[in-house]
GROMACS .gro file of C-alpha atoms in nm:
model
  190
    1UNK     CA    1   0.097  -4.414  -1.094
    2UNK     CA    2   0.226  -4.064  -1.141
    3UNK     CA    3   0.282  -3.795  -1.001
    4UNK     CA    4   0.161  -3.493  -1.184
    5UNK     CA    5   0.347  -3.184  -1.034
    6UNK     CA    6   0.169  -2.824  -1.149
    7UNK     CA    7   0.332  -2.502  -1.069
    8UNK     CA    8   0.139  -2.196  -0.993
    9UNK     CA    9   0.063  -1.979  -1.282
   10UNK     CA   10   0.271  -1.669  -1.255
   11UNK     CA   11   0.215  -1.428  -0.965
   12UNK     CA   12   0.190  -1.074  -0.863
   13UNK     CA   13   0.498  -1.090  -0.641
   14UNK     CA   14   0.643  -1.347  -0.924
   15UNK     CA   15   0.621  -1.066  -1.100
   16UNK     CA   16   0.769  -0.776  -0.879
   17UNK     CA   17   1.067  -1.095  -0.804
   18UNK     CA   18   1.056  -1.056  -0.411
   19UNK     CA   19   0.997  -1.367  -0.154
   20UNK     CA   20   0.703  -1.482  -0.233
   21UNK     CA   21   0.393  -1.347   0.096
   22UNK     CA   22   0.088  -1.625   0.105
   23UNK     CA   23  -0.196  -1.365   0.021
   24UNK     CA   24  -0.002  -1.329  -0.397
   25UNK     CA   25  -0.283  -1.350  -0.635
   26UNK     CA   26  -0.201  -1.518  -1.011
   27UNK     CA   27  -0.170  -1.229  -1.266
   28UNK     CA   28  -0.313  -1.180  -1.593
   29UNK     CA   29  -0.049  -1.373  -1.794
   30UNK     CA   30  -0.051  -1.647  -1.439
   31UNK     CA   31  -0.424  -1.697  -1.536
   32UNK     CA   32  -0.357  -1.688  -1.914
   33UNK     CA   33  -0.056  -1.986  -1.808
   34UNK     CA   34  -0.335  -2.148  -1.642
   35UNK     CA   35  -0.609  -2.167  -1.887
   36UNK     CA   36  -0.335  -2.296  -2.104
   37UNK     CA   37  -0.252  -2.585  -1.865
   38UNK     CA   38  -0.573  -2.632  -1.762
   39UNK     CA   39  -0.631  -2.737  -2.188
   40UNK     CA   40  -0.300  -3.043  -2.095
   41UNK     CA   41  -0.514  -3.136  -1.764
   42UNK     CA   42  -0.774  -3.264  -1.958
   43UNK     CA   43  -0.633  -3.543  -2.152
   44UNK     CA   44  -0.499  -3.671  -1.855
   45UNK     CA   45  -0.549  -3.958  -1.612
   46UNK     CA   46  -0.596  -3.873  -1.245
   47UNK     CA   47  -0.777  -3.987  -0.948
   48UNK     CA   48  -0.662  -3.725  -0.640
   49UNK     CA   49  -0.578  -3.329  -0.664
   50UNK     CA   50  -0.345  -3.197  -0.355
   51UNK     CA   51  -0.304  -2.876  -0.352
   52UNK     CA   52  -0.090  -2.579  -0.198
   53UNK     CA   53  -0.272  -2.413   0.073
   54UNK     CA   54  -0.197  -2.081  -0.059
   55UNK     CA   55  -0.404  -1.791  -0.244
   56UNK     CA   56  -0.144  -1.898  -0.503
   57UNK     CA   57  -0.235  -2.186  -0.558
   58UNK     CA   58  -0.634  -2.166  -0.498
   59UNK     CA   59  -0.615  -1.969  -0.783
   60UNK     CA   60  -0.484  -2.221  -0.972
   61UNK     CA   61  -0.666  -2.478  -0.932
   62UNK     CA   62  -1.019  -2.264  -0.921
   63UNK     CA   63  -0.833  -2.176  -1.330
   64UNK     CA   64  -0.822  -2.529  -1.357
   65UNK     CA   65  -1.190  -2.603  -1.220
   66UNK     CA   66  -1.049  -2.846  -1.077
   67UNK     CA   67  -1.139  -2.942  -0.653
   68UNK     CA   68  -0.896  -3.074  -0.426
   69UNK     CA   69  -0.793  -3.149  -0.121
   70UNK     CA   70  -0.534  -2.900   0.070
   71UNK     CA   71  -0.244  -3.035   0.170
   72UNK     CA   72   0.048  -2.765   0.394
   73UNK     CA   73   0.307  -3.024   0.364
   74UNK     CA   74   0.349  -2.895  -0.057
   75UNK     CA   75   0.333  -2.541   0.065
   76UNK     CA   76   0.677  -2.310  -0.075
   77UNK     CA   77   0.926  -2.243   0.116
   78UNK     CA   78   0.792  -1.999   0.384
   79UNK     CA   79   1.127  -1.769   0.366
   80UNK     CA   80   1.034  -1.644   0.682
   81UNK     CA   81   1.263  -1.250   0.706
   82UNK     CA   82   1.328  -1.224   0.382
   83UNK     CA   83   0.977  -1.289   0.246
   84UNK     CA   84   0.814  -1.016   0.076
   85UNK     CA   85   1.161  -0.832   0.026
   86UNK     CA   86   1.401  -0.865  -0.278
   87UNK     CA   87   1.700  -1.050  -0.284
   88UNK     CA   88   1.878  -0.713  -0.250
   89UNK     CA   89   1.624  -0.575  -0.021
   90UNK     CA   90   1.678  -0.870   0.181
   91UNK     CA   91   2.149  -0.865   0.094
   92UNK     CA   92   2.104  -0.571   0.229
   93UNK     CA   93   1.894  -0.540   0.568
   94UNK     CA   94   2.082  -0.883   0.664
   95UNK     CA   95   2.368  -0.988   0.504
   96UNK     CA   96   2.423  -1.183   0.741
   97UNK     CA   97   2.200  -1.392   0.743
   98UNK     CA   98   2.189  -1.379   0.395
   99UNK     CA   99   2.572  -1.496   0.365
  100UNK     CA  100   2.485  -1.813   0.578
  101UNK     CA  101   2.150  -1.889   0.338
  102UNK     CA  102   2.453  -1.946   0.060
  103UNK     CA  103   2.697  -2.064   0.289
  104UNK     CA  104   2.490  -2.368   0.440
  105UNK     CA  105   2.207  -2.350   0.184
  106UNK     CA  106   2.026  -2.739   0.334
  107UNK     CA  107   2.101  -2.702   0.643
  108UNK     CA  108   2.053  -2.250   0.776
  109UNK     CA  109   1.702  -2.218   0.888
  110UNK     CA  110   1.679  -1.853   0.800
  111UNK     CA  111   1.430  -1.615   1.146
  112UNK     CA  112   1.056  -1.675   1.177
  113UNK     CA  113   1.073  -1.943   0.887
  114UNK     CA  114   1.295  -2.280   0.723
  115UNK     CA  115   1.548  -2.453   0.648
  116UNK     CA  116   1.524  -2.618   0.289
  117UNK     CA  117   1.597  -2.981   0.413
  118UNK     CA  118   1.297  -2.961   0.634
  119UNK     CA  119   1.091  -2.868   0.390
  120UNK     CA  120   1.259  -3.194   0.239
  121UNK     CA  121   1.125  -3.392   0.487
  122UNK     CA  122   0.823  -3.322   0.520
  123UNK     CA  123   0.727  -3.244   0.108
  124UNK     CA  124   0.909  -3.657   0.097
  125UNK     CA  125   0.667  -3.784   0.383
  126UNK     CA  126   0.428  -3.638   0.170
  127UNK     CA  127   0.527  -3.825  -0.199
  128UNK     CA  128   0.565  -4.177   0.003
  129UNK     CA  129   0.194  -4.168   0.062
  130UNK     CA  130   0.125  -4.038  -0.207
  131UNK     CA  131   0.333  -4.375  -0.356
  132UNK     CA  132   0.173  -4.586  -0.171
  133UNK     CA  133  -0.232  -4.541  -0.276
  134UNK     CA  134  -0.050  -4.577  -0.599
  135UNK     CA  135  -0.322  -4.412  -0.820
  136UNK     CA  136  -0.249  -4.116  -1.032
  137UNK     CA  137  -0.173  -3.799  -0.874
  138UNK     CA  138  -0.180  -3.354  -0.955
  139UNK     CA  139  -0.055  -3.127  -0.711
  140UNK     CA  140  -0.096  -2.775  -0.700
  141UNK     CA  141   0.223  -2.636  -0.637
  142UNK     CA  142   0.531  -2.443  -0.627
  143UNK     CA  143   0.869  -2.436  -0.813
  144UNK     CA  144   1.108  -2.467  -0.467
  145UNK     CA  145   0.853  -2.802  -0.401
  146UNK     CA  146   0.838  -2.921  -0.775
  147UNK     CA  147   1.303  -2.920  -0.716
  148UNK     CA  148   1.240  -3.090  -0.403
  149UNK     CA  149   1.036  -3.460  -0.583
  150UNK     CA  150   1.308  -3.398  -0.876
  151UNK     CA  151   1.561  -3.422  -0.600
  152UNK     CA  152   1.327  -3.708  -0.471
  153UNK     CA  153   1.393  -3.908  -0.723
  154UNK     CA  154   1.755  -3.871  -0.796
  155UNK     CA  155   1.751  -3.976  -0.418
  156UNK     CA  156   1.969  -3.665  -0.279
  157UNK     CA  157   1.864  -3.310  -0.218
  158UNK     CA  158   2.173  -3.191  -0.376
  159UNK     CA  159   2.013  -3.157  -0.665
  160UNK     CA  160   1.803  -2.995  -0.625
  161UNK     CA  161   1.899  -2.615  -0.772
  162UNK     CA  162   1.931  -2.827  -1.126
  163UNK     CA  163   1.569  -2.772  -1.188
  164UNK     CA  164   1.355  -2.611  -1.325
  165UNK     CA  165   0.949  -2.467  -1.316
  166UNK     CA  166   0.851  -2.256  -1.512
  167UNK     CA  167   0.462  -2.058  -1.350
  168UNK     CA  168   0.239  -2.231  -1.550
  169UNK     CA  169   0.414  -2.635  -1.617
  170UNK     CA  170   0.386  -2.963  -1.599
  171UNK     CA  171   0.568  -3.236  -1.449
  172UNK     CA  172   0.499  -3.574  -1.408
  173UNK     CA  173   0.704  -3.817  -1.206
  174UNK     CA  174   0.661  -4.208  -1.274
  175UNK     CA  175   0.667  -4.502  -1.018
  176UNK     CA  176   0.698  -4.800  -1.215
  177UNK     CA  177   0.760  -5.137  -1.025
  178UNK     CA  178   0.993  -4.944  -0.669
  179UNK     CA  179   1.168  -4.709  -0.908
  180UNK     CA  180   1.105  -4.389  -0.955
  181UNK     CA  181   1.154  -4.162  -1.293
  182UNK     CA  182   1.135  -3.872  -1.460
  183UNK     CA  183   0.922  -3.886  -1.749
  184UNK     CA  184   0.799  -3.520  -1.759
  185UNK     CA  185   1.020  -3.177  -1.704
  186UNK     CA  186   0.914  -2.858  -1.727
  187UNK     CA  187   0.668  -2.834  -1.940
  188UNK     CA  188   0.535  -2.528  -2.071
  189UNK     CA  189   0.167  -2.437  -2.323
  190UNK     CA  190   0.243  -2.109  -2.397
   0.00000   0.00000   0.00000
């Protein structure tokens, strides 16, 4: 079985380099990226589509011409008080919190947000449910979630920072005979 992971197209907040807000929309470039991804996706076999409840993934679903099931467990990390700000703004406004986040990346819960460990638990719970279905699926989601999924393949969350997922990219996790492996990673089509 294959878990086909699609990162949403470039969003307005991606352009601004801020920790994204829930309602940010795709940019015109993001729409182009997804239209290119759509052509590739048409050649793939899958039974179900799941998507994050955030606006940029709903826009991606629309431009892919798909329908699916909204799945809150594959929404992006909640960055809490960092949301809507650049890293530099966060460093100036919340220096203590930024330092804690850097020093304890996996376990630090950003105020009004969540920790990487918390996000990992919800994502892995969902991935394990998907594997039990034993059917190819598409997940329209976010870079953080794709990185967690790849770290899940490695059985170690510390691999989170070793992966990249560009806007509009497709990555594929394959499961065969109980073994997980990454068969495609960060493939873009523009």
